[in-house]
Coordinates of C-alpha atoms in Angstrom, one line a residue:
X1 CA 0.0 0.0 0.0
X2 CA 1.0 3.7 -0.3
X3 CA 0.5 6.2 2.5
X4 CA -2.1 8.7 1.4
X5 CA -0.4 11.7 3.1
X6 CA 2.5 13.6 1.6
X7 CA 5.7 13.0 3.5
X8 CA 8.3 14.9 1.5
X9 CA 6.8 18.3 0.5
X10 CA 8.0 21.5 2.1
X11 CA 11.7 20.8 2.5
X12 CA 14.7 19.9 0.3
X13 CA 15.3 16.2 0.2
X14 CA 17.0 13.4 -1.8
X15 CA 17.1 9.6 -1.7
X16 CA 20.2 7.5 -1.4
X17 CA 20.7 4.6 -3.7
X18 CA 20.3 1.3 -1.8
X19 CA 22.7 -1.3 -3.3
X20 CA 21.7 -4.1 -1.0
X21 CA 21.0 -7.4 -2.7
X22 CA 18.0 -7.9 -0.4
X23 CA 16.6 -4.4 0.3
X24 CA 14.6 -4.0 3.5
X25 CA 14.6 -2.4 7.0
X26 CA 14.2 -5.8 8.8
X27 CA 17.9 -6.7 8.5
X28 CA 21.2 -4.9 9.1
X29 CA 22.3 -5.4 5.5
X30 CA 19.0 -4.4 4.0
X31 CA 20.0 -0.8 3.7
X32 CA 23.4 -0.4 2.1
X33 CA 24.1 3.2 0.9
X34 CA 27.9 3.6 0.2
X35 CA 27.4 7.0 -1.5
X36 CA 26.4 8.7 1.8
X37 CA 29.9 9.8 2.5
X38 CA 30.1 11.7 -0.7
X39 CA 26.7 13.2 -0.1
X40 CA 27.8 14.4 3.3
X41 CA 31.0 15.9 1.9
X42 CA 29.1 17.8 -0.9
X43 CA 26.3 19.0 1.4
X44 CA 28.6 20.8 3.9
X45 CA 26.2 19.8 6.7
X46 CA 26.4 21.1 10.3
X47 CA 25.5 17.7 11.7
X48 CA 24.2 14.2 10.9
X49 CA 21.1 12.8 12.6
X50 CA 20.6 9.0 12.5
X51 CA 17.7 7.0 13.8
X52 CA 19.7 4.3 15.4
X53 CA 22.5 1.9 14.5
X54 CA 20.6 -1.2 13.5
X55 CA 21.1 -0.7 9.8
X56 CA 24.3 -0.7 7.7
X57 CA 23.4 2.7 6.2
X58 CA 23.3 4.3 9.6
X59 CA 26.8 3.1 10.5
X60 CA 28.0 4.1 7.0
X61 CA 26.7 7.6 7.7
X62 CA 28.3 7.7 11.2
X63 CA 31.7 6.6 10.0
X64 CA 31.7 9.0 7.1
X65 CA 30.6 11.9 9.3
X66 CA 33.4 11.1 11.7
X67 CA 36.0 11.1 8.9
X68 CA 34.6 14.5 7.7
X69 CA 34.5 16.0 11.2
X70 CA 30.7 16.3 11.1
X71 CA 29.0 15.9 14.6
X72 CA 26.5 13.1 14.8
X73 CA 23.3 12.9 16.7
X74 CA 21.2 9.8 17.3
X75 CA 17.5 9.4 18.0
X76 CA 15.8 6.1 18.7
X77 CA 13.4 4.4 20.9
X78 CA 15.4 1.4 22.3
X79 CA 14.6 0.6 25.9
X80 CA 15.7 -1.9 28.5
X81 CA 12.4 -3.8 28.7
X82 CA 12.9 -5.3 25.2
X83 CA 13.4 -9.1 25.7
X84 CA 17.1 -10.0 25.4
X85 CA 19.1 -13.1 26.3
X86 CA 21.6 -13.0 29.2
X87 CA 24.5 -13.3 26.7
X88 CA 23.3 -10.4 24.6
X89 CA 22.7 -8.2 27.7
X90 CA 26.2 -9.0 29.0
X91 CA 27.7 -8.2 25.6
X92 CA 25.9 -4.9 25.4
X93 CA 27.0 -3.9 28.9
X94 CA 30.6 -4.1 27.6
X95 CA 30.2 -2.8 24.1
X96 CA 27.6 -0.1 24.4
X97 CA 29.2 2.4 26.8
X98 CA 32.1 3.2 24.4
X99 CA 30.0 2.6 21.3
X100 CA 27.4 5.2 22.2
X101 CA 30.0 7.8 22.8
X102 CA 30.5 7.9 19.1
X103 CA 27.5 10.1 19.1
X104 CA 27.9 13.7 20.0
X105 CA 24.4 14.0 21.3
X106 CA 21.6 11.5 22.0
X107 CA 17.9 12.3 21.6
X108 CA 15.7 10.3 23.9
X109 CA 12.0 9.9 23.0
X110 CA 10.6 9.1 26.4
X111 CA 11.4 8.0 30.0
X112 CA 12.4 4.5 29.1
X113 CA 14.6 5.8 26.2
X114 CA 16.4 8.1 28.6
X115 CA 16.9 5.2 31.1
X116 CA 18.4 3.2 28.3
X117 CA 21.2 5.7 27.7
X118 CA 21.7 6.2 31.4
X119 CA 22.1 2.4 31.9
X120 CA 25.0 2.5 29.4
X121 CA 26.6 5.5 31.1
X122 CA 26.0 8.0 28.3
X123 CA 26.9 11.5 29.5
X124 CA 23.8 13.2 30.8
X125 CA 24.8 16.6 29.5
X126 CA 24.6 15.2 26.0
X127 CA 21.0 13.9 26.4
X128 CA 18.1 15.9 24.9
X129 CA 14.4 15.2 25.0
X130 CA 12.9 14.9 21.5
X131 CA 9.7 12.9 22.0
X132 CA 8.0 10.5 19.6
X133 CA 5.2 12.6 18.2
X134 CA 2.6 13.0 15.5
X135 CA 1.1 16.0 13.8
X136 CA -1.4 16.7 16.6
X137 CA -3.1 19.6 14.8
X138 CA -3.7 17.4 11.7
X139 CA -5.3 14.6 13.7
X140 CA -7.4 17.0 15.9
X141 CA -8.8 18.9 12.9
X142 CA -10.1 15.6 11.4
X143 CA -11.4 13.9 14.5
X144 CA -14.7 15.8 14.6
X145 CA -18.1 15.1 16.1
X146 CA -19.5 14.8 12.6
X147 CA -17.0 12.0 11.8
X148 CA -17.8 10.3 15.1
X149 CA -21.5 10.3 14.4
X150 CA -21.0 9.2 10.8
X151 CA -18.8 6.1 11.6
X152 CA -20.8 5.1 14.6
X153 CA -24.1 5.3 12.6
X154 CA -22.6 3.3 9.8
X155 CA -21.9 0.5 12.2
X156 CA -25.1 0.8 14.2
X157 CA -23.4 1.9 17.4
X158 CA -25.6 3.4 20.0
X159 CA -24.9 6.9 21.3
X160 CA -24.1 5.8 24.8
X161 CA -22.1 2.6 23.9
X162 CA -18.5 2.5 25.1
X163 CA -16.3 1.7 22.1
X164 CA -12.7 0.4 22.6
X165 CA -10.5 0.8 19.5
X166 CA -7.6 -1.4 18.6
X167 CA -5.5 0.1 15.8
X168 CA -2.8 -2.0 14.2
X169 CA -1.9 -5.2 12.6
X170 CA -3.7 -8.3 13.8
X171 CA -0.6 -10.3 14.6
X172 CA 0.3 -12.4 17.7
X173 CA 2.7 -10.0 19.5
X174 CA 0.1 -7.2 19.5
X175 CA -2.4 -9.5 21.4
X176 CA -5.6 -8.1 19.9
X177 CA -7.5 -11.0 21.4
X178 CA -6.8 -9.7 24.9
X179 CA -9.1 -6.8 24.1
X180 CA -11.9 -9.1 23.2
X181 CA -11.5 -11.1 26.4
X182 CA -11.3 -7.9 28.5
X183 CA -14.4 -6.4 26.9
X184 CA -16.3 -9.5 27.9
X185 CA -15.2 -9.1 31.5
X186 CA -15.7 -5.3 31.6
X187 CA -18.3 -4.0 34.1
X188 CA -19.4 -1.4 31.5
X189 CA -20.7 -3.1 28.4
X190 CA -18.0 -2.5 25.9
X191 CA -17.9 -2.9 22.1
X192 CA -14.7 -3.4 20.2
X193 CA -13.7 -1.6 17.0
X194 CA -10.6 -2.8 15.0
X195 CA -8.8 -0.6 12.5
X196 CA -6.4 -3.0 10.9
X197 CA -6.0 -6.4 9.3
X198 CA -3.9 -9.5 9.6
X199 CA -3.6 -13.2 10.2
X200 CA -5.6 -13.2 13.4
X201 CA -8.8 -11.8 12.0
X202 CA -10.7 -15.0 11.8
X203 CA -9.6 -15.9 15.3
X204 CA -10.7 -12.5 16.6
X205 CA -14.1 -12.9 15.0
X206 CA -14.6 -16.3 16.5
X207 CA -13.5 -15.1 20.0
X208 CA -15.9 -12.1 19.8
X209 CA -18.8 -14.3 18.8
X210 CA -18.0 -16.8 21.6
X211 CA -17.8 -14.1 24.2
X212 CA -20.8 -12.2 23.0
X213 CA -18.8 -9.0 22.4
X214 CA -20.0 -6.8 19.6
X215 CA -17.2 -6.4 17.1
X216 CA -16.7 -3.7 14.4
X217 CA -14.0 -4.6 11.8
X218 CA -13.0 -1.6 9.8
X219 CA -10.2 -3.4 7.9
X220 CA -7.0 -1.6 7.0
X221 CA -7.3 2.1 7.3
X222 CA -4.9 4.5 5.6
X223 CA -3.6 7.5 7.5
X224 CA -6.2 9.9 6.3
X225 CA -8.9 7.6 7.5
X226 CA -7.6 7.1 11.1
X227 CA -8.9 10.3 12.7
X228 CA -12.5 9.2 12.1
X229 CA -11.8 5.9 13.8
X230 CA -10.4 7.6 16.8
X231 CA -13.3 10.0 16.9
X232 CA -15.8 7.1 16.8
X233 CA -14.1 5.4 19.7
X234 CA -14.1 6.2 23.4
X235 CA -10.6 5.0 24.1
X236 CA -7.6 3.3 22.4
X237 CA -6.3 0.0 23.7
X238 CA -2.8 -1.2 22.9
X239 CA -2.3 -4.6 24.6
X240 CA 1.0 -5.5 22.9
X241 CA 3.4 -8.0 24.4
X242 CA 6.3 -5.7 23.3
X243 CA 6.3 -2.4 21.6
X244 CA 9.2 0.1 21.4
X245 CA 6.8 3.0 21.7
X246 CA 3.3 2.8 20.2
X247 CA 2.6 5.9 18.1
X248 CA -1.1 5.0 17.9
X249 CA -1.3 6.3 21.5
X250 CA 0.0 9.7 20.4
X251 CA -2.6 9.7 17.6
X252 CA -5.5 8.9 19.9
X253 CA -4.5 11.6 22.4
X254 CA -4.2 14.1 19.5
X255 CA -7.8 13.2 18.7
X256 CA -8.9 13.7 22.3
X257 CA -9.2 10.1 23.3
X258 CA -7.7 8.5 26.4
X259 CA -5.4 5.4 26.1
X260 CA -5.1 2.1 27.8
X261 CA -1.7 0.4 27.1
X262 CA 0.1 -2.6 28.4
X263 CA 3.2 -2.1 30.5
X264 CA 5.3 -3.6 27.8
X265 CA 4.7 -0.6 25.5
X266 CA 7.5 2.0 25.5
X267 CA 5.1 4.8 25.7
X268 CA 3.4 3.5 28.9
X269 CA 5.3 5.7 31.5
X270 CA 4.9 8.8 29.3
X271 CA 1.4 8.7 27.9
X272 CA -0.7 6.3 30.1
X273 CA 0.7 5.7 33.6
X274 CA -0.6 8.9 35.1
X275 CA -4.0 7.3 35.8
X276 CA -5.8 10.3 34.3
X277 CA -5.6 10.4 30.5
X278 CA -4.4 6.8 30.4
X279 CA -4.2 3.5 32.2
X280 CA -1.6 0.7 32.1
X281 CA -1.9 -3.0 32.9
X282 CA 0.4 -6.0 32.9
X283 CA 0.7 -7.4 29.4
X284 CA -1.4 -10.5 29.0
X285 CA -3.6 -9.9 32.1
X286 CA -7.1 -9.5 30.6
X287 CA -8.7 -9.1 34.1
X288 CA -6.4 -6.1 34.8
X289 CA -7.3 -4.7 31.3
X290 CA -11.0 -5.1 32.0
X291 CA -10.5 -3.3 35.3
X292 CA -8.7 -0.5 33.6
X293 CA -11.4 -0.1 31.0
X294 CA -14.1 0.0 33.7
X295 CA -12.1 2.6 35.7
X296 CA -11.7 4.7 32.6
X297 CA -15.4 4.5 31.9
X298 CA -16.2 5.6 35.5
X299 CA -13.6 8.3 35.6
X300 CA -13.0 9.7 32.1
X301 CA -10.3 12.4 31.8
X302 CA -11.1 16.0 30.8
X303 CA -10.4 17.3 27.3
X304 CA -7.8 19.8 28.7
X305 CA -6.0 17.1 30.5
X306 CA -5.7 15.0 27.3
X307 CA -4.6 18.1 25.4
X308 CA -1.9 18.9 27.9
X309 CA -0.3 15.4 27.6
X310 CA -0.6 15.5 23.8
X311 CA 1.1 18.9 23.6
X312 CA 4.1 17.7 25.7
X313 CA 4.7 15.0 23.1
X314 CA 4.3 17.1 20.0
X315 CA 6.2 17.9 16.8
X316 CA 7.2 21.2 18.3
X317 CA 8.7 19.4 21.3
X318 CA 10.5 17.0 19.1
X319 CA 12.0 19.8 16.9
X320 CA 13.0 21.8 20.0
X321 CA 15.0 18.9 21.3
X322 CA 16.8 18.4 18.0
X323 CA 17.5 22.2 17.9
X324 CA 18.9 22.2 21.4
X325 CA 21.2 19.2 20.6
X326 CA 22.4 20.9 17.4
X327 CA 23.2 24.2 19.2
X328 CA 25.1 22.3 21.8
X329 CA 27.3 20.3 19.5
X330 CA 27.9 23.2 17.1
X331 CA 28.9 25.4 20.0
X332 CA 31.3 22.8 21.3
X333 CA 32.8 21.8 17.9

């Protein structure tokens, strides 16, 4: 599929040639861009920003920048809760402290991201907050009362029904079935809306039918269609077994909707753990999820409270963090 929103207008950009035999972002060698050094030399850039070190292209860029004397910033969402073997953890404890110091500044996207850098003894004066974010204004402008009524009417949803939205792929690690089980246990009668598709769809339909949970399958929704889905829902639920962040939570908050996320999601401490605009629960614990949904229904957050959290994790905040890091490394160069 193609995203139906424009991602490249409004700024100068170019694409690097990928010479990998098996192109892709799911493997280290999937992005191989040897021309990046020449591009950096020709561009006379003040700094290089990379989004991690898990792709060959990123390391090619870092090494080229170091040769050219260009400061390097890194921004990523790695956190310590990601499942790792003891051997891998031990290896990282030895390798990462000196490796991470290759970066002149590190941009952390949330609390767990900052803890990651601190665990590997990265200098605190080189850490800058640049949160994961979405275009809050774009989502808010499209998540209207009209769109809410339109989508709910199309699916025969009553005005006072509580609708819990799952947005994402229907794959095992995202545990969409947990929402079905929790909705069946919820004190407040809850209906489930799913914006997404995947291998678990038949299983989800069977589970909902067996539990007596009313299910609304929207199928895959492109970006421009998502604000209506958030508007139609009363909360977003992200029950994943692991998630480096969970940008759907940002999107929901931008649309004025509270979020319920598992404690395995990277965004949990930032966007949900306050107990006001969000709730957290132990991943895989459907009883705790049901309790969180019931509590949210009984004590819904105010619109200003949601807006305040959403604003703290905005594009403006992300840009400000990058700007502060750039000022620091240019001044110290």
